[in-house]
Amino acid sequence: MASIQEEASVQAKKKDVKAYFVEDRYKKEISSDQDFKVAKWRMMKGRMKTVSVGLVLALNIGVDPPDVIKTSPCARTECWFDPRSQPPNKSVEAIAKALQAQYERWQPRARYKAVLDPTLDDVKKLCASLRRSSKNERVLFHYNGHGVPRPTDNGELWVFNKNFSSTSIPLSIYDLQSWLGNPAIYVFDCSAAGLVVKWFLEFAKQREQEHERLSKSGTTTHLPALMTDCILLAACQADELLPMNPDLPADLFVSCLTTPIKTALKWYCSHSLLDGVTAEMIDRIPGRLSDRRTPLGELNWIFTAITDTIAWNVLPAPLFQRLFRQDLLVASLMRNFLLAERIMRSHNCTPISHPSLPPTYQHPLWHAWDLAADVCLSQLPVILKEPKKFQSNPFFADQLSAFEVWLEFGSDKKKPPEQLPIVLQVLLSKAHRLKALKLLAKFLDLGHWAVNLALSVGIFPYILKLLQSAATELRDVLIFIWTKILALDKSCQIDLIKDGGQQYSIQVLASASNPNHQRTMAAFILSVIMSGCRPGQSACLTGKLMTICLNQLSQSDAKLKLWCVLCLAKLWEDYEEAKEMAAREQAPKKLCLLLGDVDPEVRTACVYALGTFIGTSPPDSEPAPSKGPTAGSAANVAQIQAKQRLRSRAKINLNLGLTLPVIVGDSNPMARKELTISLGKLILCYEAAFLDAILSITRDETSHVASEAEAASRKSLRSSANSVKTASPARSPSRSGGSQIGAGAHRSSSRPLTNQPGSVYAYLWKVLLALCKDPVEEVAKVAKHLLRFVYLKIAKLTKTGGGAVHKHVVKKLAELLAVGSATASPAPGRRKMAKTPTRSKGKSALDQCRSQVAQLLARSDAEDLAEIQAILVSRFYDWNCASFSRPSMRTDPLEDPTTPEALECEWRSKLETSFLEHTVATRAKAACRKFETQIAILDNQGEMASLLALHPSEPLCVVTDDRSLIHVWNWRDHSGLKLHSFSNTDSPGRFISAIALINTHQRSMLVTGSDTGIVRVWKNFDSQQELVTAFRSFSDLRPSPRQTRGAGLVFDWWQSEGLLATSGDVSVIRIWDVERGLYTQDIPVGDNGCITSLAHHPDSRILLASSSDGALRVFDGRTPSFKPAQTLSGHRAWVLKAAIPSLGTSQVVSGDVSGVVKIWDLRHQQALRTISAHRGDMTSFTVHSHAEIFATGTQNQKVRIANFEGKELSSIRYHDGFLGQRIGPVSCLEFHPYKLILAAGATDSIISMYQSSVV
């Protein structure tokens, strides 16, 4: 016998046991991100350009405006040019050229036109010319009013009289709006510029009101132009004058807008303690603005990143998109406007804009700019002498580090990282690009919200351009980033196709040297490019994607294989040219070979892909016959070839109809649903031929029903009474279960199909009827919709002259609708009221369904087709796409010991280990102590307990009754607390024949098996139960002809390997691999009797099966086919249960209905000990897993507990208490998996729980 330490160490490994039925395919939704909305990161009107720029300079050099008293000295320079250095006329021209050059730095391709000291007509002509040349694009209007009075309170600017250039005349802003139109951007550089903005908006509002009034009156001509897309930038507010400090330029506002770096550096020098740096040095900073490797270019790069980041952090997303992403010139001016606000406010001026921006002059990132400027200026004297000594600014490296720190602790619950726009700018640098991309990928992996933020910043064009890079080190991270983007916004496919981005992913997928995960993501990207996009399909077909994907089907990596199959599905979906190529490449045949793949999702993907190959409509119809005189003409040859292709495609599709139903036996409901959808597409594709075949079957069925009715009418009253007696409800597995829809069709189609003209369609019909009885409602619902569609079509075909056939089909439709509208199982505790509805109610419901049938028959064929096509829409592809939106860089919660999930798992493991250690330590005492303490009495409210299961680490007792109801109790208190009750959703008259608790080391699930052969897995069974999955282990459980009763479905769960051994009223033991979703083998056991119980050795792959003929069969799972090892013969009656306790030995304990208990040793074929537990019939038997004790129960209201030596420890007949009630006939017994606790259920609905006196 094994030592305590040895057994405890083995059981302590439970925390490492894998949990099953927790994969994504068993979840309703992957995450809430599936319904996450895509942010409007694209501009609604698309990108715009400022194509024309008008410069209006009212300088009147040498003459100060009459309403402004300037200081002496005062600011005089314009565009960094001193007008006093040349004559006035030449100075104004020089200023105009300098201003144009400054704007050209931001928009070199625009058309520039300047008017100097203009008249009213000059401005009007300029505006008309600008709008005429720009059409619907944006125009920039720059107004410098330094030589004219301030704007008036009536909404007027000042220009010059044509006769006296020094005399000012007003220019109405309303007229300016009319001349320049929309869209436009205005820059007003004059004192009291806020008045211009005020009146501009007032006039715009008047125009809007006038436009609305005229539109309501029916006027469609001469409507006033609306100023809906105008941007205004003004130097100061309405009550402010421009700065006059002689150390500043007169056009300080425009200097900030057009020469921000120079202005910012000179302003910083005037406010800092830097020594040795002069204004002349700043003018000579080496480099170009466009060259980021030079000091000047690097400063401009940093400035762009900082101002972009400030704007992104303070502005609403739509406004940021409009001002900073729609137009390059506008974006530059708006970034520079943030600098203007900072500098102008320091000189008591407040620039204003429309749309209005929140104050940004005190944003913390300005300190980062000051530091960058300080670093540059501090080395300026050195680099002016020796340019090679220039050292790059650490700004971007520091910001990446800050972003990396945020990623360590960031989430959607926290403020977004303010460095995100800076990361975008870093992508422009080769030195930092790889690190920036990796950090960006890590950020996008946080979820859809992160992808939305990145797209709103403007990352898309940068990432799109990087696809042109040949750098191999970027491949993995680029593929990952595109995967995350496309998982959220599939509309990016068009952009990728335009830039040939699909070729990048095709090359990644085709190269066997790339990692599998990288190729999997490339396949996903390609599938999105092709999804619902004919240009994408065409481009990928041309890129030989089909051949590449077909070559990957032999890969061992399941995910890669899955996405290659989905790529093929999207490649030929609704694309005949691709389907023709697929037929030539034998793609359907290659996919059919994967219908038995070990991965459930690969199998499902193959069904989905073959369904898209079939489509919902047949291939193009045959071409019209040629009217040419020559029989052998090219046209006739083409017609013959077209007919051959059609026949070939039809043959492939029908062969698929014969091959796909192999999935009916798959335990994965997702695959069965895709099968139903694919078969529905095949039915629609060949609707006429299918309906002809089913109509023939229906006629045979109608004749058969009529013959049965005629024979029944001839039976005697006694025969009728006997038949009624035979049909009375009984717990017998020989009665068929489930819905009876189409039972007649089953009979008619059971004849040899080869003798029927529509044998393939008859076979599909039989499969469809089987799918209508699928245990998962989602699958059965689609099948029933298809069945209803077919019945409707047949009913319409037989409406005229159909007679009995039409009536029979209408009846079937009514029954189908009645089953679909049936209510759920009645609540427990109302047994008498829930057995059968009254006849009057049933008749009323059927009549109501018949009226619904009449309404359905009145619908058009187009409505029927639209409804069924909506039902046959698969969600499998979208479901798989959603998996890429989940974080993939984070560790599994169970792998991180600090997560609640891991802590709970560890707690359960320690608790179970402590229970086990106590039981093993007291094993010797347990074999001689009584179970004399009654710890709980659970009243099941009139429902007989048929099966029991006790949770190993929680005080939960699961009870089933004879009506397929499941009750969950908390037995900790003596009276117990019922936590939950629910139905197993079996058909009336059916019962649960096996239960087991699985995944007890995590969140437990309940597995049930019913006498219909269906296995169901439930989670949250103690609160709000949810069906995880269900499948039919055996299609038809029937007892042996030699037996008068059946065992139903019995199973044994192997948690360590994820195997479910099932058997019962069949001649085989079927081993299911639940992770694969397939049964791996059938072990024949003969027809001598049914299998009554299954058990396995805890430390080896030994399977034990007890049977109704008294034999115990042992199978060696260490052999490839579970080779029969030996048969233990000794029992002469039905064996209730055989168990292999975890005692470190090879002992087997079994008990039969005659009351005989035998102790076996697997090394010998003879029983070591035979114990007569009861004289009468024994109804229940159980063995403790870790102690040498067993318990028996009888109909004589007695529970006996004994040890393996046969010594009786306890005999229980009465419940505890004064005048204790006698226990009822015992129906079930179950020991706690670890503790010395016994639960006993009786037919009187009482469950008693007893504990050993060993403490």
mmCIF file with all atom_site columns, C-alpha atoms in Angstrom, residues 998-1059:
data_model
loop_
_atom_site.group_PDB
_atom_site.id
_atom_site.type_symbol
_atom_site.label_atom_id
_atom_site.label_alt_id
_atom_site.label_comp_id
_atom_site.label_asym_id
_atom_site.label_entity_id
_atom_site.label_seq_id
_atom_site.pdbx_PDB_ins_code
_atom_site.Cartn_x
_atom_site.Cartn_y
_atom_site.Cartn_z
_atom_site.occupancy
_atom_site.B_iso_or_equiv
_atom_site.pdbx_formal_charge
_atom_site.auth_seq_id
_atom_site.auth_comp_id
_atom_site.auth_asym_id
_atom_site.auth_atom_id
_atom_site.pdbx_PDB_model_num
ATOM 1  C CA . ILE A 1 998  ? -15.338 18.212  -13.662 1.00 0.00 ? 998  ILE A CA 1
ATOM 2  C CA . ASN A 1 999  ? -12.722 20.982  -13.442 1.00 0.00 ? 999  ASN A CA 1
ATOM 3  C CA . THR A 1 1000 ? -13.185 20.991  -9.680  1.00 0.00 ? 1000 THR A CA 1
ATOM 4  C CA . HIS A 1 1001 ? -9.742  22.544  -9.243  1.00 0.00 ? 1001 HIS A CA 1
ATOM 5  C CA . GLN A 1 1002 ? -11.088 25.701  -10.933 1.00 0.00 ? 1002 GLN A CA 1
ATOM 6  C CA . ARG A 1 1003 ? -14.674 26.703  -11.642 1.00 0.00 ? 1003 ARG A CA 1
ATOM 7  C CA . SER A 1 1004 ? -16.550 23.430  -11.650 1.00 0.00 ? 1004 SER A CA 1
ATOM 8  C CA . MET A 1 1005 ? -18.820 22.213  -14.406 1.00 0.00 ? 1005 MET A CA 1
ATOM 9  C CA . LEU A 1 1006 ? -21.484 19.532  -14.343 1.00 0.00 ? 1006 LEU A CA 1
ATOM 10 C CA . VAL A 1 1007 ? -21.583 16.814  -16.992 1.00 0.00 ? 1007 VAL A CA 1
ATOM 11 C CA . THR A 1 1008 ? -24.824 14.891  -17.438 1.00 0.00 ? 1008 THR A CA 1
ATOM 12 C CA . GLY A 1 1009 ? -25.670 11.900  -19.586 1.00 0.00 ? 1009 GLY A CA 1
ATOM 13 C CA . SER A 1 1010 ? -29.234 10.918  -20.425 1.00 0.00 ? 1010 SER A CA 1
ATOM 14 C CA . ASP A 1 1011 ? -30.763 7.740   -21.773 1.00 0.00 ? 1011 ASP A CA 1
ATOM 15 C CA . THR A 1 1012 ? -31.093 9.437   -25.175 1.00 0.00 ? 1012 THR A CA 1
ATOM 16 C CA . GLY A 1 1013 ? -27.327 9.190   -25.544 1.00 0.00 ? 1013 GLY A CA 1
ATOM 17 C CA . ILE A 1 1014 ? -26.833 12.937  -25.134 1.00 0.00 ? 1014 ILE A CA 1
ATOM 18 C CA . VAL A 1 1015 ? -24.020 14.399  -23.049 1.00 0.00 ? 1015 VAL A CA 1
ATOM 19 C CA . ARG A 1 1016 ? -24.489 17.918  -21.717 1.00 0.00 ? 1016 ARG A CA 1
ATOM 20 C CA . VAL A 1 1017 ? -21.996 20.174  -19.945 1.00 0.00 ? 1017 VAL A CA 1
ATOM 21 C CA . TRP A 1 1018 ? -23.325 22.908  -17.630 1.00 0.00 ? 1018 TRP A CA 1
ATOM 22 C CA . LYS A 1 1019 ? -21.507 25.781  -15.975 1.00 0.00 ? 1019 LYS A CA 1
ATOM 23 C CA . ASN A 1 1020 ? -22.784 28.012  -13.149 1.00 0.00 ? 1020 ASN A CA 1
ATOM 24 C CA . PHE A 1 1021 ? -24.993 25.071  -12.252 1.00 0.00 ? 1021 PHE A CA 1
ATOM 25 C CA . ASP A 1 1022 ? -25.414 26.341  -8.694  1.00 0.00 ? 1022 ASP A CA 1
ATOM 26 C CA . SER A 1 1023 ? -26.839 29.735  -9.693  1.00 0.00 ? 1023 SER A CA 1
ATOM 27 C CA . GLN A 1 1024 ? -27.846 30.623  -13.258 1.00 0.00 ? 1024 GLN A CA 1
ATOM 28 C CA . GLN A 1 1025 ? -27.032 27.545  -15.268 1.00 0.00 ? 1025 GLN A CA 1
ATOM 29 C CA . GLU A 1 1026 ? -25.651 27.900  -18.767 1.00 0.00 ? 1026 GLU A CA 1
ATOM 30 C CA . LEU A 1 1027 ? -25.256 25.119  -21.293 1.00 0.00 ? 1027 LEU A CA 1
ATOM 31 C CA . VAL A 1 1028 ? -21.611 25.006  -22.353 1.00 0.00 ? 1028 VAL A CA 1
ATOM 32 C CA . THR A 1 1029 ? -21.998 22.295  -24.966 1.00 0.00 ? 1029 THR A CA 1
ATOM 33 C CA . ALA A 1 1030 ? -23.986 19.197  -25.770 1.00 0.00 ? 1030 ALA A CA 1
ATOM 34 C CA . PHE A 1 1031 ? -23.488 16.319  -28.162 1.00 0.00 ? 1031 PHE A CA 1
ATOM 35 C CA . ARG A 1 1032 ? -24.918 12.927  -28.914 1.00 0.00 ? 1032 ARG A CA 1
ATOM 36 C CA . SER A 1 1033 ? -22.497 10.250  -27.798 1.00 0.00 ? 1033 SER A CA 1
ATOM 37 C CA . PHE A 1 1034 ? -24.619 7.520   -29.361 1.00 0.00 ? 1034 PHE A CA 1
ATOM 38 C CA . SER A 1 1035 ? -27.360 8.035   -31.905 1.00 0.00 ? 1035 SER A CA 1
ATOM 39 C CA . ASP A 1 1036 ? -29.595 5.286   -30.515 1.00 0.00 ? 1036 ASP A CA 1
ATOM 40 C CA . LEU A 1 1037 ? -29.264 3.660   -27.133 1.00 0.00 ? 1037 LEU A CA 1
ATOM 41 C CA . ARG A 1 1038 ? -31.285 0.452   -26.954 1.00 0.00 ? 1038 ARG A CA 1
ATOM 42 C CA . PRO A 1 1039 ? -31.038 -2.382  -24.427 1.00 0.00 ? 1039 PRO A CA 1
ATOM 43 C CA . SER A 1 1040 ? -29.998 -5.859  -25.528 1.00 0.00 ? 1040 SER A CA 1
ATOM 44 C CA . PRO A 1 1041 ? -32.898 -8.113  -26.551 1.00 0.00 ? 1041 PRO A CA 1
ATOM 45 C CA . ARG A 1 1042 ? -31.921 -10.355 -23.640 1.00 0.00 ? 1042 ARG A CA 1
ATOM 46 C CA . GLN A 1 1043 ? -32.400 -7.530  -21.123 1.00 0.00 ? 1043 GLN A CA 1
ATOM 47 C CA . THR A 1 1044 ? -35.668 -6.249  -19.662 1.00 0.00 ? 1044 THR A CA 1
ATOM 48 C CA . ARG A 1 1045 ? -34.199 -2.951  -18.471 1.00 0.00 ? 1045 ARG A CA 1
ATOM 49 C CA . GLY A 1 1046 ? -31.513 -0.595  -19.676 1.00 0.00 ? 1046 GLY A CA 1
ATOM 50 C CA . ALA A 1 1047 ? -28.656 1.336   -18.106 1.00 0.00 ? 1047 ALA A CA 1
ATOM 51 C CA . GLY A 1 1048 ? -29.110 4.379   -20.300 1.00 0.00 ? 1048 GLY A CA 1
ATOM 52 C CA . LEU A 1 1049 ? -25.869 6.253   -20.936 1.00 0.00 ? 1049 LEU A CA 1
ATOM 53 C CA . VAL A 1 1050 ? -22.996 5.706   -18.504 1.00 0.00 ? 1050 VAL A CA 1
ATOM 54 C CA . PHE A 1 1051 ? -19.623 7.434   -18.616 1.00 0.00 ? 1051 PHE A CA 1
ATOM 55 C CA . ASP A 1 1052 ? -16.332 7.854   -16.808 1.00 0.00 ? 1052 ASP A CA 1
ATOM 56 C CA . TRP A 1 1053 ? -14.475 11.176  -16.826 1.00 0.00 ? 1053 TRP A CA 1
ATOM 57 C CA . TRP A 1 1054 ? -10.653 11.280  -16.955 1.00 0.00 ? 1054 TRP A CA 1
ATOM 58 C CA . GLN A 1 1055 ? -9.732  14.769  -15.800 1.00 0.00 ? 1055 GLN A CA 1
ATOM 59 C CA . SER A 1 1056 ? -6.001  14.240  -16.213 1.00 0.00 ? 1056 SER A CA 1
ATOM 60 C CA . GLU A 1 1057 ? -6.319  13.430  -19.928 1.00 0.00 ? 1057 GLU A CA 1
ATOM 61 C CA . GLY A 1 1058 ? -9.572  15.055  -20.966 1.00 0.00 ? 1058 GLY A CA 1
ATOM 62 C CA . LEU A 1 1059 ? -11.136 11.751  -21.988 1.00 0.00 ? 1059 LEU A CA 1
#
